[in-house]
Coordinates of C-alpha atoms and ligand atoms in Angstrom, one line a residue:
X1 CA 7.8 -10.2 -20.0
X2 CA 7.3 -8.3 -16.8
X3 CA 7.8 -10.3 -13.6
X4 CA 6.5 -9.7 -10.1
X5 CA 9.4 -10.2 -7.8
X6 CA 7.7 -9.5 -4.5
X7 CA 5.1 -7.7 -2.4
X8 CA 5.4 -5.3 0.5
X9 CA 2.6 -4.5 3.0
X10 CA 3.4 -1.4 5.0
X11 CA 1.8 1.3 7.1
X12 CA 1.5 4.8 5.6
X13 CA 1.0 6.9 8.7
X14 CA 1.7 10.6 8.0
X15 CA 3.7 10.9 11.2
X16 CA 6.3 8.6 9.7
X17 CA 6.9 11.1 6.9
X18 CA 7.3 13.9 9.4
X19 CA 9.8 11.9 11.5
X20 CA 11.8 11.3 8.3
X21 CA 11.7 14.9 7.4
X22 CA 13.1 15.6 10.9
X23 CA 15.6 12.8 10.8
X24 CA 14.3 11.3 14.0
X25 CA 15.6 7.8 13.1
X26 CA 17.6 7.4 16.4
X27 CA 14.9 8.6 18.8
X28 CA 13.7 5.9 21.2
X29 CA 10.1 6.2 19.9
X30 CA 11.1 5.8 16.3
X31 CA 14.3 3.6 16.3
X32 CA 12.6 0.2 16.5
X33 CA 10.1 1.2 13.9
X34 CA 12.7 2.4 11.4
X35 CA 15.1 -0.4 12.1
X36 CA 12.5 -3.0 11.1
X37 CA 12.6 -1.5 7.5
X38 CA 16.4 -2.1 7.1
X39 CA 16.1 -5.7 5.8
X40 CA 13.3 -4.8 3.5
X41 CA 15.4 -1.9 2.0
X42 CA 18.3 -4.3 1.6
X43 CA 16.1 -6.8 -0.2
X44 CA 14.9 -4.0 -2.6
X45 CA 18.5 -3.0 -3.2
X46 CA 19.4 -6.5 -4.2
X47 CA 16.2 -7.3 -6.0
X48 CA 16.4 -4.1 -8.2
X49 CA 12.7 -3.6 -9.1
X50 CA 12.1 -1.3 -12.0
X51 CA 8.4 -0.7 -11.4
X52 CA 6.4 -0.2 -8.2
X53 CA 2.7 -0.8 -8.4
X54 CA 1.5 1.1 -5.3
X55 CA -2.0 0.1 -4.0
X56 CA -3.2 2.7 -1.5
X57 CA -6.1 4.8 -0.6
X58 CA -6.3 8.5 -1.3
X59 CA -7.5 10.3 1.8
X60 CA -8.8 13.5 0.3
X61 CA -5.9 15.0 -1.7
X62 CA -6.8 13.8 -5.2
X63 CA -10.3 12.6 -4.6
X64 CA -12.7 14.1 -2.1
X65 CA -16.0 13.0 -0.7
X66 CA -18.0 14.5 -3.6
X67 CA -16.3 12.1 -6.1
X68 CA -14.8 9.0 -4.8
X69 CA -14.0 6.2 -7.2
X70 CA -13.9 2.6 -5.9
X71 CA -10.8 1.7 -8.0
X72 CA -8.7 4.3 -9.7
X73 CA -5.5 3.7 -11.7
X74 CA -2.9 6.3 -12.4
X75 CA -1.9 6.6 -16.1
X76 CA 0.4 9.6 -15.9
X77 CA 4.0 10.0 -16.8
X78 CA 4.7 11.7 -13.5
X79 CA 3.0 12.0 -10.1
X80 CA 3.4 14.7 -7.4
X81 CA 2.4 15.1 -3.8
X82 CA 1.1 18.3 -2.3
X83 CA 0.4 19.8 1.1
X84 CA -2.4 17.8 2.8
X85 CA -2.2 19.6 6.1
X86 CA 0.1 17.1 7.8
X87 CA 3.2 19.2 7.3
X88 CA 4.8 16.6 5.0
X89 CA 7.4 18.0 2.6
X90 CA 6.7 18.2 -1.1
X91 CA 9.0 15.6 -2.7
X92 CA 10.6 15.4 -6.1
X93 CA 8.1 14.0 -8.7
X94 CA 7.6 10.3 -9.0
X95 CA 8.1 9.1 -12.6
X96 CA 5.3 7.0 -14.0
X97 CA 4.9 4.3 -16.7
X98 CA 1.9 5.4 -18.6
X99 CA 2.1 2.7 -21.3
X100 CA 2.2 -0.1 -18.6
X101 CA -0.7 1.7 -16.7
X102 CA -2.9 1.5 -19.8
X103 CA -2.1 -2.2 -20.2
X104 CA -3.1 -2.9 -16.6
X105 CA -6.3 -0.8 -17.1
X106 CA -7.2 -2.7 -20.3
X107 CA -6.7 -6.1 -18.6
X108 CA -8.6 -5.1 -15.5
X109 CA -11.5 -3.7 -17.5
X110 CA -11.7 -6.9 -19.6
X111 CA -12.1 -8.8 -16.3
X112 CA -15.1 -6.6 -15.4
X113 CA -13.5 -4.1 -13.0
X114 CA -15.0 -0.7 -13.6
X115 CA -12.1 1.7 -13.2
X116 CA -11.5 5.4 -13.0
X117 CA -8.4 6.2 -15.2
X118 CA -6.3 9.2 -14.1
X119 CA -4.0 10.9 -16.6
X120 CA -3.3 13.4 -13.8
X121 CA -3.2 12.2 -10.2
X122 CA -1.8 13.8 -7.0
X123 CA -0.5 11.2 -4.6
X124 CA -1.0 11.6 -0.9
X125 CA 0.6 10.2 2.2
X126 CA -0.8 6.7 1.4
X127 CA 1.6 6.6 -1.5
X128 CA 4.4 9.0 -0.6
X129 CA 5.2 7.8 2.9
X130 CA 5.9 4.2 1.8
X131 CA 8.0 5.3 -1.1
X132 CA 10.1 7.5 1.1
X133 CA 10.3 4.8 3.8
X134 CA 11.6 2.2 1.4
X135 CA 14.0 4.3 -0.6
X136 CA 15.0 7.0 1.9
X137 CA 18.4 8.0 0.5
X138 CA 17.9 7.4 -3.2
X139 CA 19.0 10.6 -5.1
X140 CA 16.5 9.6 -7.8
X141 CA 13.5 7.3 -7.5
X142 CA 14.9 3.9 -8.6
X143 CA 11.5 2.7 -9.9
X144 CA 8.7 4.0 -12.1
X145 CA 5.5 4.0 -10.1
X146 CA 1.9 3.0 -10.9
X147 CA -0.4 4.3 -8.2
X148 CA -3.7 2.4 -7.7
X149 CA -6.3 3.9 -5.4
X150 CA -8.9 1.7 -3.6
X151 CA -11.6 3.5 -1.7
X152 CA -11.5 3.1 2.0
X153 CA -12.8 6.6 2.8
X154 CA -16.4 7.0 1.5
X155 CA -18.8 4.2 2.1
X156 CA -19.7 1.8 0.5
X157 CA -16.2 0.3 0.2
X158 CA -15.3 -2.7 -2.0
X159 CA -15.4 -5.9 0.0
X160 CA -12.2 -7.7 1.0
X161 CA -13.1 -10.6 -1.3
X162 CA -13.4 -8.2 -4.3
X163 CA -10.1 -6.7 -3.4
X164 CA -8.3 -10.1 -3.3
X165 CA -9.9 -10.8 -6.7
X166 CA -8.8 -7.4 -8.0
X167 CA -5.3 -8.3 -6.9
X168 CA -5.4 -11.7 -8.7
X169 CA -6.4 -10.0 -12.0
X170 CA -3.8 -7.2 -11.4
X171 CA -1.1 -9.8 -10.9
X172 CA -1.9 -11.5 -14.2
X173 CA -2.2 -8.2 -15.9
X174 CA 1.3 -7.1 -14.7
X175 CA 2.9 -10.4 -15.8
X176 CA 1.3 -10.1 -19.3
X177 CA 3.1 -6.8 -20.0
X178 CA 5.6 -7.6 -22.7
X179 CA 8.4 -5.2 -21.4
X180 CA 11.1 -6.7 -19.3
X181 CA 10.2 -5.1 -16.0
X182 CA 10.9 -6.3 -12.5
X183 CA 7.8 -5.3 -10.5
X184 CA 7.2 -4.9 -6.8
X185 CA 3.7 -4.5 -5.5
X186 CA 2.9 -2.4 -2.4
X187 CA -0.2 -2.5 -0.3
X188 CA -0.2 0.4 2.1
X189 CA -2.3 1.4 5.2
X190 CA -3.6 -0.3 8.3
X191 CA -3.4 -2.1 10.4
X192 CA -6.0 -1.5 13.1
X193 CA -6.8 2.2 13.8
X194 CA -9.7 4.5 14.5
X195 CA -9.0 8.2 14.2
X196 CA -12.5 9.4 15.1
X197 CA -15.6 8.8 17.1
X198 CA -16.1 7.2 20.5
X199 CA -13.5 4.5 19.9
X200 CA -10.8 6.9 18.7
X201 CA -7.4 5.4 19.5
X202 CA -8.8 1.8 19.2
X203 CA -6.1 -0.7 18.3
X204 CA -6.5 -4.5 18.2
X205 CA -3.1 -6.1 18.4
X206 CA -4.3 -9.8 18.4
X207 CA -6.4 -9.2 15.3
X208 CA -3.5 -7.4 13.6
X209 CA -1.1 -10.3 14.3
X210 CA -3.8 -12.7 13.0
X211 CA -4.0 -10.7 9.8
X212 CA -0.2 -10.5 9.4
X213 CA 0.0 -14.3 9.8
X214 CA -3.0 -15.4 7.7
X215 CA -2.4 -13.1 4.8
X216 CA 0.7 -15.0 3.9
X217 CA -0.7 -18.5 3.1
X218 CA -4.5 -18.1 3.8
X219 CA -5.6 -14.7 2.5
X220 CA -9.0 -16.2 1.6
X221 CA -9.7 -16.4 5.4
X222 CA -9.3 -12.6 5.6
X223 CA -11.3 -12.2 2.4
X224 CA -14.3 -13.7 4.2
X225 CA -14.7 -10.6 6.4
X226 CA -17.2 -7.9 5.5
X227 CA -16.2 -4.3 5.7
X228 CA -18.4 -4.0 8.9
X229 CA -16.4 -6.9 10.4
X230 CA -13.1 -5.0 9.7
X231 CA -14.5 -1.8 11.3
X232 CA -15.6 -3.8 14.3
X233 CA -12.3 -5.7 14.8
X234 CA -9.9 -3.1 13.5
X235 CA -11.5 0.3 13.9
X236 CA -13.1 2.7 11.4
X237 CA -9.8 3.0 9.4
X238 CA -9.1 -0.8 9.8
X239 CA -10.6 -1.5 6.3
X240 CA -7.3 -0.2 4.9
X241 CA -6.4 -3.9 5.1
X242 CA -8.0 -4.3 1.7
X243 CA -5.0 -2.6 0.1
X244 CA -2.9 -5.4 1.5
X245 CA -5.3 -8.0 0.1
X246 CA -4.9 -6.5 -3.4
X247 CA -1.1 -6.8 -3.0
X248 CA -1.4 -10.4 -1.7
X249 CA -3.8 -11.3 -4.6
X250 CA -1.3 -10.0 -7.1
X251 CA 1.4 -12.4 -5.9
X252 CA -0.5 -15.5 -6.8
X253 CA -0.9 -18.7 -4.7
X254 CA 2.7 -19.5 -3.7
X255 CA 4.7 -17.0 -1.7
X256 CA 7.5 -17.0 0.8
X257 CA 7.5 -14.7 3.8
X258 CA 10.9 -13.0 4.1
X259 CA 10.1 -10.3 6.7
X260 CA 7.3 -9.5 9.1
X261 CA 7.1 -6.9 11.8
X262 CA 4.5 -5.3 14.0
X263 CA 5.0 -2.2 16.0
X264 CA 2.4 -0.6 18.2
X265 CA 1.5 2.2 18.4
X266 CA 2.9 4.5 15.8
X267 CA 0.7 7.6 16.1
X268 CA -2.8 6.1 16.6
X269 CA -2.2 2.9 14.6
X270 CA -0.9 -0.7 14.8
X271 CA 1.9 -0.6 12.2
X272 CA 2.5 -3.7 10.1
X273 CA 5.3 -4.5 7.8
X274 CA 5.5 -7.6 5.5
X275 CA 7.8 -8.6 2.7
X276 CA 6.7 -11.5 0.5
X277 CA 8.6 -13.0 -2.3
X278 CA 6.7 -14.6 -5.1
X279 CA 7.5 -18.3 -5.3
X280 CA 8.7 -19.2 -8.8
Ligands
DHB301 C1 -2.9 7.9 10.8 C2 -3.1 6.7 10.2 C3 -3.5 6.6 8.8 O1 -3.7 5.5 8.1 C4 -3.8 7.8 8.2 O2 -4.2 7.7 6.9 C5 -3.7 9.0 8.8 C6 -3.2 9.1 10.2 C7 -2.4 8.0 12.2 O3 -2.4 6.9 12.9 O4 -2.1 9.1 12.7
FE302 FE1 -4.6 5.9 6.1

């Protein structure tokens, strides 16, 4: 049976991808940020996951404002990124696991989640930056990926409570897949940021630290927020926290926190990193 070995919450800011392309690891602005990822990379190396379920939000590459699914699951054998205008390089394709995707889709649909299924899916910085950040030097991607998009772009967005529930069902779906996979679940985005409007540049460090702490053992406290609350406390793009709630839901009730880091700002954003191990 497939087993979830852990979950990772991480930022997906495009500037990180650019800094990696330019090898700016040692520059004073970037060094503390990249250094915080070393223990998480080491954990991945030792834990040897075979599948990464990457929960993120497309920002306009694969879906645009004319058609924006609430939950979309990739069911392709391969995923590619493309130029989104940030100057990010086009990376080698990411292998998928279509059979496992369809299993997750069936279990989620049985639990009344209405999904968009994508047999073709371009993946944007929300997916690509975390993959590159966590496996920077791998000559080949060491995992097969299953991208899952949760809308945080075009209102109305799914509530934090619904996303935690989605994660719980997703976790059970993963662990009912008969193949012997070791699965890591990513939730990407956040934490507080506002890229537009009068509060552009808004970051709320105390709220971000509260979320980083509470998501570990009391995610239901965060699930009580409305999307409007998240926008008020964490900026217009702050609702990306719902990706982290899906990841947290998938891990089940008992988790151990192995790593947690907060770095502010990276670009316009409070950047969070969290590594949780699923308790047996
Ligand atoms: C930034 C953050 C994001 O989450 C994103 O999708 C794009 C840009 C930023 O801070 O620059
Ligand atoms: Fe984003």
